[in-house]
PDB file of C-alpha atoms in Angstrom:
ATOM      1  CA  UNK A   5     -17.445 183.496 128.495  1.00  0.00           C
ATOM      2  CA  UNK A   6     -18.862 185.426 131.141  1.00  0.00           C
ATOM      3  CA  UNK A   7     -16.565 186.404 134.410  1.00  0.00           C
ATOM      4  CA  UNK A   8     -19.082 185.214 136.724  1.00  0.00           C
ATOM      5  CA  UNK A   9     -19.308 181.509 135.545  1.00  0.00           C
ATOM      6  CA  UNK A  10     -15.273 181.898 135.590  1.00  0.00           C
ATOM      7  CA  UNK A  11     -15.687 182.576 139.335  1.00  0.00           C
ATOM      8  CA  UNK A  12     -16.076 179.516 141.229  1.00  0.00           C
ATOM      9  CA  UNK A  13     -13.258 178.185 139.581  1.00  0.00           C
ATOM     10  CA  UNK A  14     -10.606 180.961 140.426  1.00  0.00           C
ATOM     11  CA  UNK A  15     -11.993 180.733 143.763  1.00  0.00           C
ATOM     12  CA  UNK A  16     -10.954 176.859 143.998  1.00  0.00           C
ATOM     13  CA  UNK A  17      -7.888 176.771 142.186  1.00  0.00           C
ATOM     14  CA  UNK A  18      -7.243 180.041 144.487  1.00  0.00           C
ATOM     15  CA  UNK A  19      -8.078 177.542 147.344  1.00  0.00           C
ATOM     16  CA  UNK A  20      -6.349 174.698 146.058  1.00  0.00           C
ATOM     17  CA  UNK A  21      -3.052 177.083 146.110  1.00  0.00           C
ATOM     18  CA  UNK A  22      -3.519 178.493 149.555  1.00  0.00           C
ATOM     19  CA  UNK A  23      -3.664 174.711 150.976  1.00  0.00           C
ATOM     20  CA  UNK A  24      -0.381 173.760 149.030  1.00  0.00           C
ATOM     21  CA  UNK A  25       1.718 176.042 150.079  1.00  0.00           C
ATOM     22  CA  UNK A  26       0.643 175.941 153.739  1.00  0.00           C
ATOM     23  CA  UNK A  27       1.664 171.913 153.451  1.00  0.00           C
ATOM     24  CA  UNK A  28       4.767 172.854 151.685  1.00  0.00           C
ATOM     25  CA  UNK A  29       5.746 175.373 154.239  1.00  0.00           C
ATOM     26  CA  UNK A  30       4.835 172.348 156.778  1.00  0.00           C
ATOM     27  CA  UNK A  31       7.318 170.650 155.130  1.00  0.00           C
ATOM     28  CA  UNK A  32      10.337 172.980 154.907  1.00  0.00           C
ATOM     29  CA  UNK A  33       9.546 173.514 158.899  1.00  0.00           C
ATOM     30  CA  UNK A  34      10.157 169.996 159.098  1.00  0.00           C
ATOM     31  CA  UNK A  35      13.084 169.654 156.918  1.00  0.00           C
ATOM     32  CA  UNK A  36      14.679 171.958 159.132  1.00  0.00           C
ATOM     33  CA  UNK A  37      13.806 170.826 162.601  1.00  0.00           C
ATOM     34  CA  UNK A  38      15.247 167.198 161.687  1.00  0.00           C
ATOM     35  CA  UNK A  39      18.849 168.668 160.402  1.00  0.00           C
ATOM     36  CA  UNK A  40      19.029 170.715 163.867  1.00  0.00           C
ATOM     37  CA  UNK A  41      19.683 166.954 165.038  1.00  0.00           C
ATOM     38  CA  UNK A  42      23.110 166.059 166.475  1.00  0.00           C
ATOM     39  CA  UNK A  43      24.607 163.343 168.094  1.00  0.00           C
ATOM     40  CA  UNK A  44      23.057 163.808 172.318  1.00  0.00           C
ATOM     41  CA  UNK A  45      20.170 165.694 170.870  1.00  0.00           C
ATOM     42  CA  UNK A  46      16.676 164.258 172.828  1.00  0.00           C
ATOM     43  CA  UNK A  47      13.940 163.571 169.986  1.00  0.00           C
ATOM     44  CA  UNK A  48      10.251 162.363 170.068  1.00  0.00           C
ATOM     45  CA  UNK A  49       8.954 160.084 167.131  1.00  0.00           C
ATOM     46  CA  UNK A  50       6.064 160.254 165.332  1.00  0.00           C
ATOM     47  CA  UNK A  51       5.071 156.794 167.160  1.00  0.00           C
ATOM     48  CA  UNK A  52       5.858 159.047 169.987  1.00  0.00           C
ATOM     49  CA  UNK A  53       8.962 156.877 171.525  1.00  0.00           C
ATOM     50  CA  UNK A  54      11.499 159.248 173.269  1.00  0.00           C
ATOM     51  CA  UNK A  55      15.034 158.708 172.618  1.00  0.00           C
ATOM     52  CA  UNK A  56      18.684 160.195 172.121  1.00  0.00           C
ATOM     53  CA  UNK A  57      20.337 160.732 168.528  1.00  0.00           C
ATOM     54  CA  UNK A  58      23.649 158.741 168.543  1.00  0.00           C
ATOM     55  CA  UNK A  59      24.630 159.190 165.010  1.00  0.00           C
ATOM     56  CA  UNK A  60      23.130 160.955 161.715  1.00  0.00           C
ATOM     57  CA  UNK A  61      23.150 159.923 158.184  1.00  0.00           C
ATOM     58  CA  UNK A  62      21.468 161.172 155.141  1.00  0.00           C
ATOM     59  CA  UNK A  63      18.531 159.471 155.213  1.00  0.00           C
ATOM     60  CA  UNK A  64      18.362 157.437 158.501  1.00  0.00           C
ATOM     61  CA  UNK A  65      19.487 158.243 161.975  1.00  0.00           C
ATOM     62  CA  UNK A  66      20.918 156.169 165.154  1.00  0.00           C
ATOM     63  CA  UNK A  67      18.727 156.265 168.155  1.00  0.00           C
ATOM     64  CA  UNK A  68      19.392 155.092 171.874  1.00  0.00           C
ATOM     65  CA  UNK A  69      16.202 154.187 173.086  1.00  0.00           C
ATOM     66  CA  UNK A  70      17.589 153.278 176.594  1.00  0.00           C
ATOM     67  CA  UNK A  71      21.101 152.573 177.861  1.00  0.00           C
ATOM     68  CA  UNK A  72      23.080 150.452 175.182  1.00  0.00           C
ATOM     69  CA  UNK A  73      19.799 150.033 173.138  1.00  0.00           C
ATOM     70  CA  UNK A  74      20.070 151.206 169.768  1.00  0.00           C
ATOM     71  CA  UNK A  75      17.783 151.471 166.923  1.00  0.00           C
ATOM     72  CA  UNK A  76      18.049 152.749 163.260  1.00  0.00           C
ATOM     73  CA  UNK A  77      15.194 155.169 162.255  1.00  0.00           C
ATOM     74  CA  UNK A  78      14.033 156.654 159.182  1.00  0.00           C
ATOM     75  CA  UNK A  79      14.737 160.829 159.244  1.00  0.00           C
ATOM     76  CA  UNK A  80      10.911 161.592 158.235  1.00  0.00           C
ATOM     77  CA  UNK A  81      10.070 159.111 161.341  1.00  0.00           C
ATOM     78  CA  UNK A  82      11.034 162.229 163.835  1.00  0.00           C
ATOM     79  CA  UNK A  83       8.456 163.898 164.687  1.00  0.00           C
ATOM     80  CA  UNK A  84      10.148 166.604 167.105  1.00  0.00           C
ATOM     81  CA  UNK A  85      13.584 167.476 168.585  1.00  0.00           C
ATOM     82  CA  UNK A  86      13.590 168.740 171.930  1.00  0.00           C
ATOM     83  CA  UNK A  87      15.172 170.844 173.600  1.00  0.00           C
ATOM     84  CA  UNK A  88      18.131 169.476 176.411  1.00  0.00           C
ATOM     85  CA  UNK A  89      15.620 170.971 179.223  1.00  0.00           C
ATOM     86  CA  UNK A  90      12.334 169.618 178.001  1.00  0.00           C
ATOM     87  CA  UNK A  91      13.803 166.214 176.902  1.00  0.00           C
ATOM     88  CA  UNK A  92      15.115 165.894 180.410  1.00  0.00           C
ATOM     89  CA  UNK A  93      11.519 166.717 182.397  1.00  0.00           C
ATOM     90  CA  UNK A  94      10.368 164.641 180.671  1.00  0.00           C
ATOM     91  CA  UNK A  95      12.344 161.218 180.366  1.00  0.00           C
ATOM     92  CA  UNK A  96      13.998 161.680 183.648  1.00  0.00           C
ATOM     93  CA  UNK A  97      11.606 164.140 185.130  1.00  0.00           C
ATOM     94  CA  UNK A  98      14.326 166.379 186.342  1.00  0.00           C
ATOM     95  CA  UNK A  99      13.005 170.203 186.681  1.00  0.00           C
ATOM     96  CA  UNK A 100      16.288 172.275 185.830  1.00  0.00           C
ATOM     97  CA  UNK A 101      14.208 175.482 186.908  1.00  0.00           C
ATOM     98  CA  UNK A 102      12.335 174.529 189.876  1.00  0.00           C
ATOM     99  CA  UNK A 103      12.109 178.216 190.979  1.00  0.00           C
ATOM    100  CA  UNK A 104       9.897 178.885 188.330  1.00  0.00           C
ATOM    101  CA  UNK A 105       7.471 176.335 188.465  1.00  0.00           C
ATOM    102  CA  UNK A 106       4.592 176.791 190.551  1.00  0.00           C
ATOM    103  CA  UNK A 107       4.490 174.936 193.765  1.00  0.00           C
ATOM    104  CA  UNK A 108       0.786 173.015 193.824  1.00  0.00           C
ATOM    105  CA  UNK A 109      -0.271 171.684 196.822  1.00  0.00           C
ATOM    106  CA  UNK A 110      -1.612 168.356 197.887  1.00  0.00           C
ATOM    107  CA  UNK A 111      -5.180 169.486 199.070  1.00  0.00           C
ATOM    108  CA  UNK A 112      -7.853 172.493 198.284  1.00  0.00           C
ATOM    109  CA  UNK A 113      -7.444 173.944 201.686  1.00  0.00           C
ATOM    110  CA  UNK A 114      -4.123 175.473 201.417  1.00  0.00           C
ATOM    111  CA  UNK A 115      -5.686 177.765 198.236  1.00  0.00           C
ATOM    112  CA  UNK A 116      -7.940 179.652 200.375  1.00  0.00           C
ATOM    113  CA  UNK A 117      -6.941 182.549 201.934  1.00  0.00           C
ATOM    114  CA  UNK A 118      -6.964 182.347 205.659  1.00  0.00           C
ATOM    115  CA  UNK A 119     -10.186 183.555 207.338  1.00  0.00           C
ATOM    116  CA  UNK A 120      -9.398 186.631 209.135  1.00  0.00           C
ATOM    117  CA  UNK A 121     -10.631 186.922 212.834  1.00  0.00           C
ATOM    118  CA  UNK A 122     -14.218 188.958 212.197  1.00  0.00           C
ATOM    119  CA  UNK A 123     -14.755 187.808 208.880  1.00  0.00           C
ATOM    120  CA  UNK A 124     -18.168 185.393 209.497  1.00  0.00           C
ATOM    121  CA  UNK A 125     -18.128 182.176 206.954  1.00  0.00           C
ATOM    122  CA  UNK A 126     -20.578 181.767 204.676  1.00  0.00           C
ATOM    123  CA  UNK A 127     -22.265 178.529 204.820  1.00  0.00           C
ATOM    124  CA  UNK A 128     -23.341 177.462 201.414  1.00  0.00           C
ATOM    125  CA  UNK A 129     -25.172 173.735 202.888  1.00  0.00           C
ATOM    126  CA  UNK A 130     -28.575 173.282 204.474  1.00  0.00           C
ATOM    127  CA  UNK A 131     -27.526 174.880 207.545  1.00  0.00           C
ATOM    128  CA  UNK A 132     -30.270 175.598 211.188  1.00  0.00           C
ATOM    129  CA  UNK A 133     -33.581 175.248 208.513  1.00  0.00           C
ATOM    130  CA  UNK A 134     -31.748 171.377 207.677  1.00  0.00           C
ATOM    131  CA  UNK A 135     -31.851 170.559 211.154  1.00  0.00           C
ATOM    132  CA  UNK A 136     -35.270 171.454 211.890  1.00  0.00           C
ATOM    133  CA  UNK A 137     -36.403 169.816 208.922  1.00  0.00           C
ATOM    134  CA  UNK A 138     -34.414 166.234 209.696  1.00  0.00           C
ATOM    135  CA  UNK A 139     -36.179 166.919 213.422  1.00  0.00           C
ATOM    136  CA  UNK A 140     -39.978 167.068 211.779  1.00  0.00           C
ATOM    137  CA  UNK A 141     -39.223 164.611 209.163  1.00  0.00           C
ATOM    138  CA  UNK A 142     -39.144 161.364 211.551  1.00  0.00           C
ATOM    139  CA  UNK A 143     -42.631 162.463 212.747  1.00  0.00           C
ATOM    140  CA  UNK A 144     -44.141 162.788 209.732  1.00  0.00           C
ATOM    141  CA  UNK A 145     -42.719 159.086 208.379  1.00  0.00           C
ATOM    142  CA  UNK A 146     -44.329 158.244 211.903  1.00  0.00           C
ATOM    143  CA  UNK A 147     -47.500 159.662 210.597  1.00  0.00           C
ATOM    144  CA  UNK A 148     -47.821 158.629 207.330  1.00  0.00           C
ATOM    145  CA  UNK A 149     -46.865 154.741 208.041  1.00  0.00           C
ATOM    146  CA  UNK A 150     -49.828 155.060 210.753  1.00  0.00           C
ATOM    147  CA  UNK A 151     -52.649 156.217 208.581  1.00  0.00           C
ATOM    148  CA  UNK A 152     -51.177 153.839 205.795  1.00  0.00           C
ATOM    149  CA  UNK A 153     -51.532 150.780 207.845  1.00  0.00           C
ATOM    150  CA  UNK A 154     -54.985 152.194 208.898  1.00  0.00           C
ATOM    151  CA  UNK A 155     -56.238 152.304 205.893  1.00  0.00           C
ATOM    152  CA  UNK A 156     -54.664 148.407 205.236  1.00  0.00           C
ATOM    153  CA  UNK A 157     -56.632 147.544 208.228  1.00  0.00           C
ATOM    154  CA  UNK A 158     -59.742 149.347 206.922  1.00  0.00           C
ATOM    155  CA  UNK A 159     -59.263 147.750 203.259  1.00  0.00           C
ATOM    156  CA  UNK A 160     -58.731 144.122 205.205  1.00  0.00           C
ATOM    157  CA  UNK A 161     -61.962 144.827 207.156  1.00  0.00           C
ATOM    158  CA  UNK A 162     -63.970 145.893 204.147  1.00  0.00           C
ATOM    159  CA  UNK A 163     -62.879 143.077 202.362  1.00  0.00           C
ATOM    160  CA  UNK A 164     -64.246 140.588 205.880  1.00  0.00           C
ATOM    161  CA  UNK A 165     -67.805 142.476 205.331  1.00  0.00           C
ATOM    162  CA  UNK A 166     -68.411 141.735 201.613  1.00  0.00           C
ATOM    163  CA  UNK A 167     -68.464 145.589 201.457  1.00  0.00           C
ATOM    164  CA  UNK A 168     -67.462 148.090 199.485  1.00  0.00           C
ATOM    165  CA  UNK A 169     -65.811 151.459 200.966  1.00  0.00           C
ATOM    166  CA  UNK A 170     -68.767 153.197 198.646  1.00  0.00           C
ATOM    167  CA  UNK A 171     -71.600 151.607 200.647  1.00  0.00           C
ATOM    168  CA  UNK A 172     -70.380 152.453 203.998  1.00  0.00           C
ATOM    169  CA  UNK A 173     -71.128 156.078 202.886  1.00  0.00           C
ATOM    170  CA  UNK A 174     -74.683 155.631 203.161  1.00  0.00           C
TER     171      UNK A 174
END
């Protein structure tokens, strides 16, 4: 046989390799991310319920979903154990390093820097050429209702004639 028919198929069983091991590796990081657990240690689920180990076993382990609730779980059912800091934020949202978490404020406005005294602001709207526009725009609506109804009255008195607007140019 000739090496380049051969070639597609070392490429897929090449493939086929590369894809198992990265799911096997998967697995051993799992493996040993669920026997870090100890009784007090704050886990996440795969159905993603947070709760406290209470005991271990070899194939199941003793949750406390809430005070003096308990629940058996399978081991391959955890999906993450967290650490004592991040469990914390976020079941009981207490920060334990509040120093290093950025303040953010309520509004926009405190995010600027402050406008120093000769600095002019740049005014990104409509601005004086808005106005003056808005002031010539009522006069033109003024307008252009008046000749509309003029020609209604024209078309109305046409119409009373028996003429046409075409013969009138006669």
């Amino acid at each position: 046989m000739n090496i380049v028919t051969l070639l597609p198929f070392i490429v897929l069983i090449g493939a086929m390799f590369l894809m198992t091991r990265s799911a096997k590796n998967k697995q051993r990081q799992a493996a040993q991310m669920r026997d870090q657990m100890h009784p007090g240690t704050g886990v996440r689920t795969i159905g993603g319920m947070y709760a406290t180990v209470k005991e271990v076993n070899d194939d199941t382990v003793l949750l406390e979903v809430a005070p003096g609730v308990h629940a058996i779980y399978a081991k391959n059912a955890i999906g993450a154990v967290l650490e004592d800091s991040e469990y914390n934020r976020i079941v009981h949202g207490i920060d334990q390093d509040e120093s290093e978490t950025p303040v953010v404020p309520d509004d926009a406005s405190s995010l600027t820097e402050a406008e120093a005294p000769g600095e002019k602001k740049i005014d990104l709207g409509k601005g004086e050429a808005a106005g003056a526009d808005k002031a010539a725009e009522p006069e033109d609506a003024e307008k252009a209702a008046e000749s509309q109804a003029k020609d209604v009255k024209d078309a109305k008195g046409a119409e009373r004639d028996g003429k046409d607007g075409d013969t009138d140019a006669k």
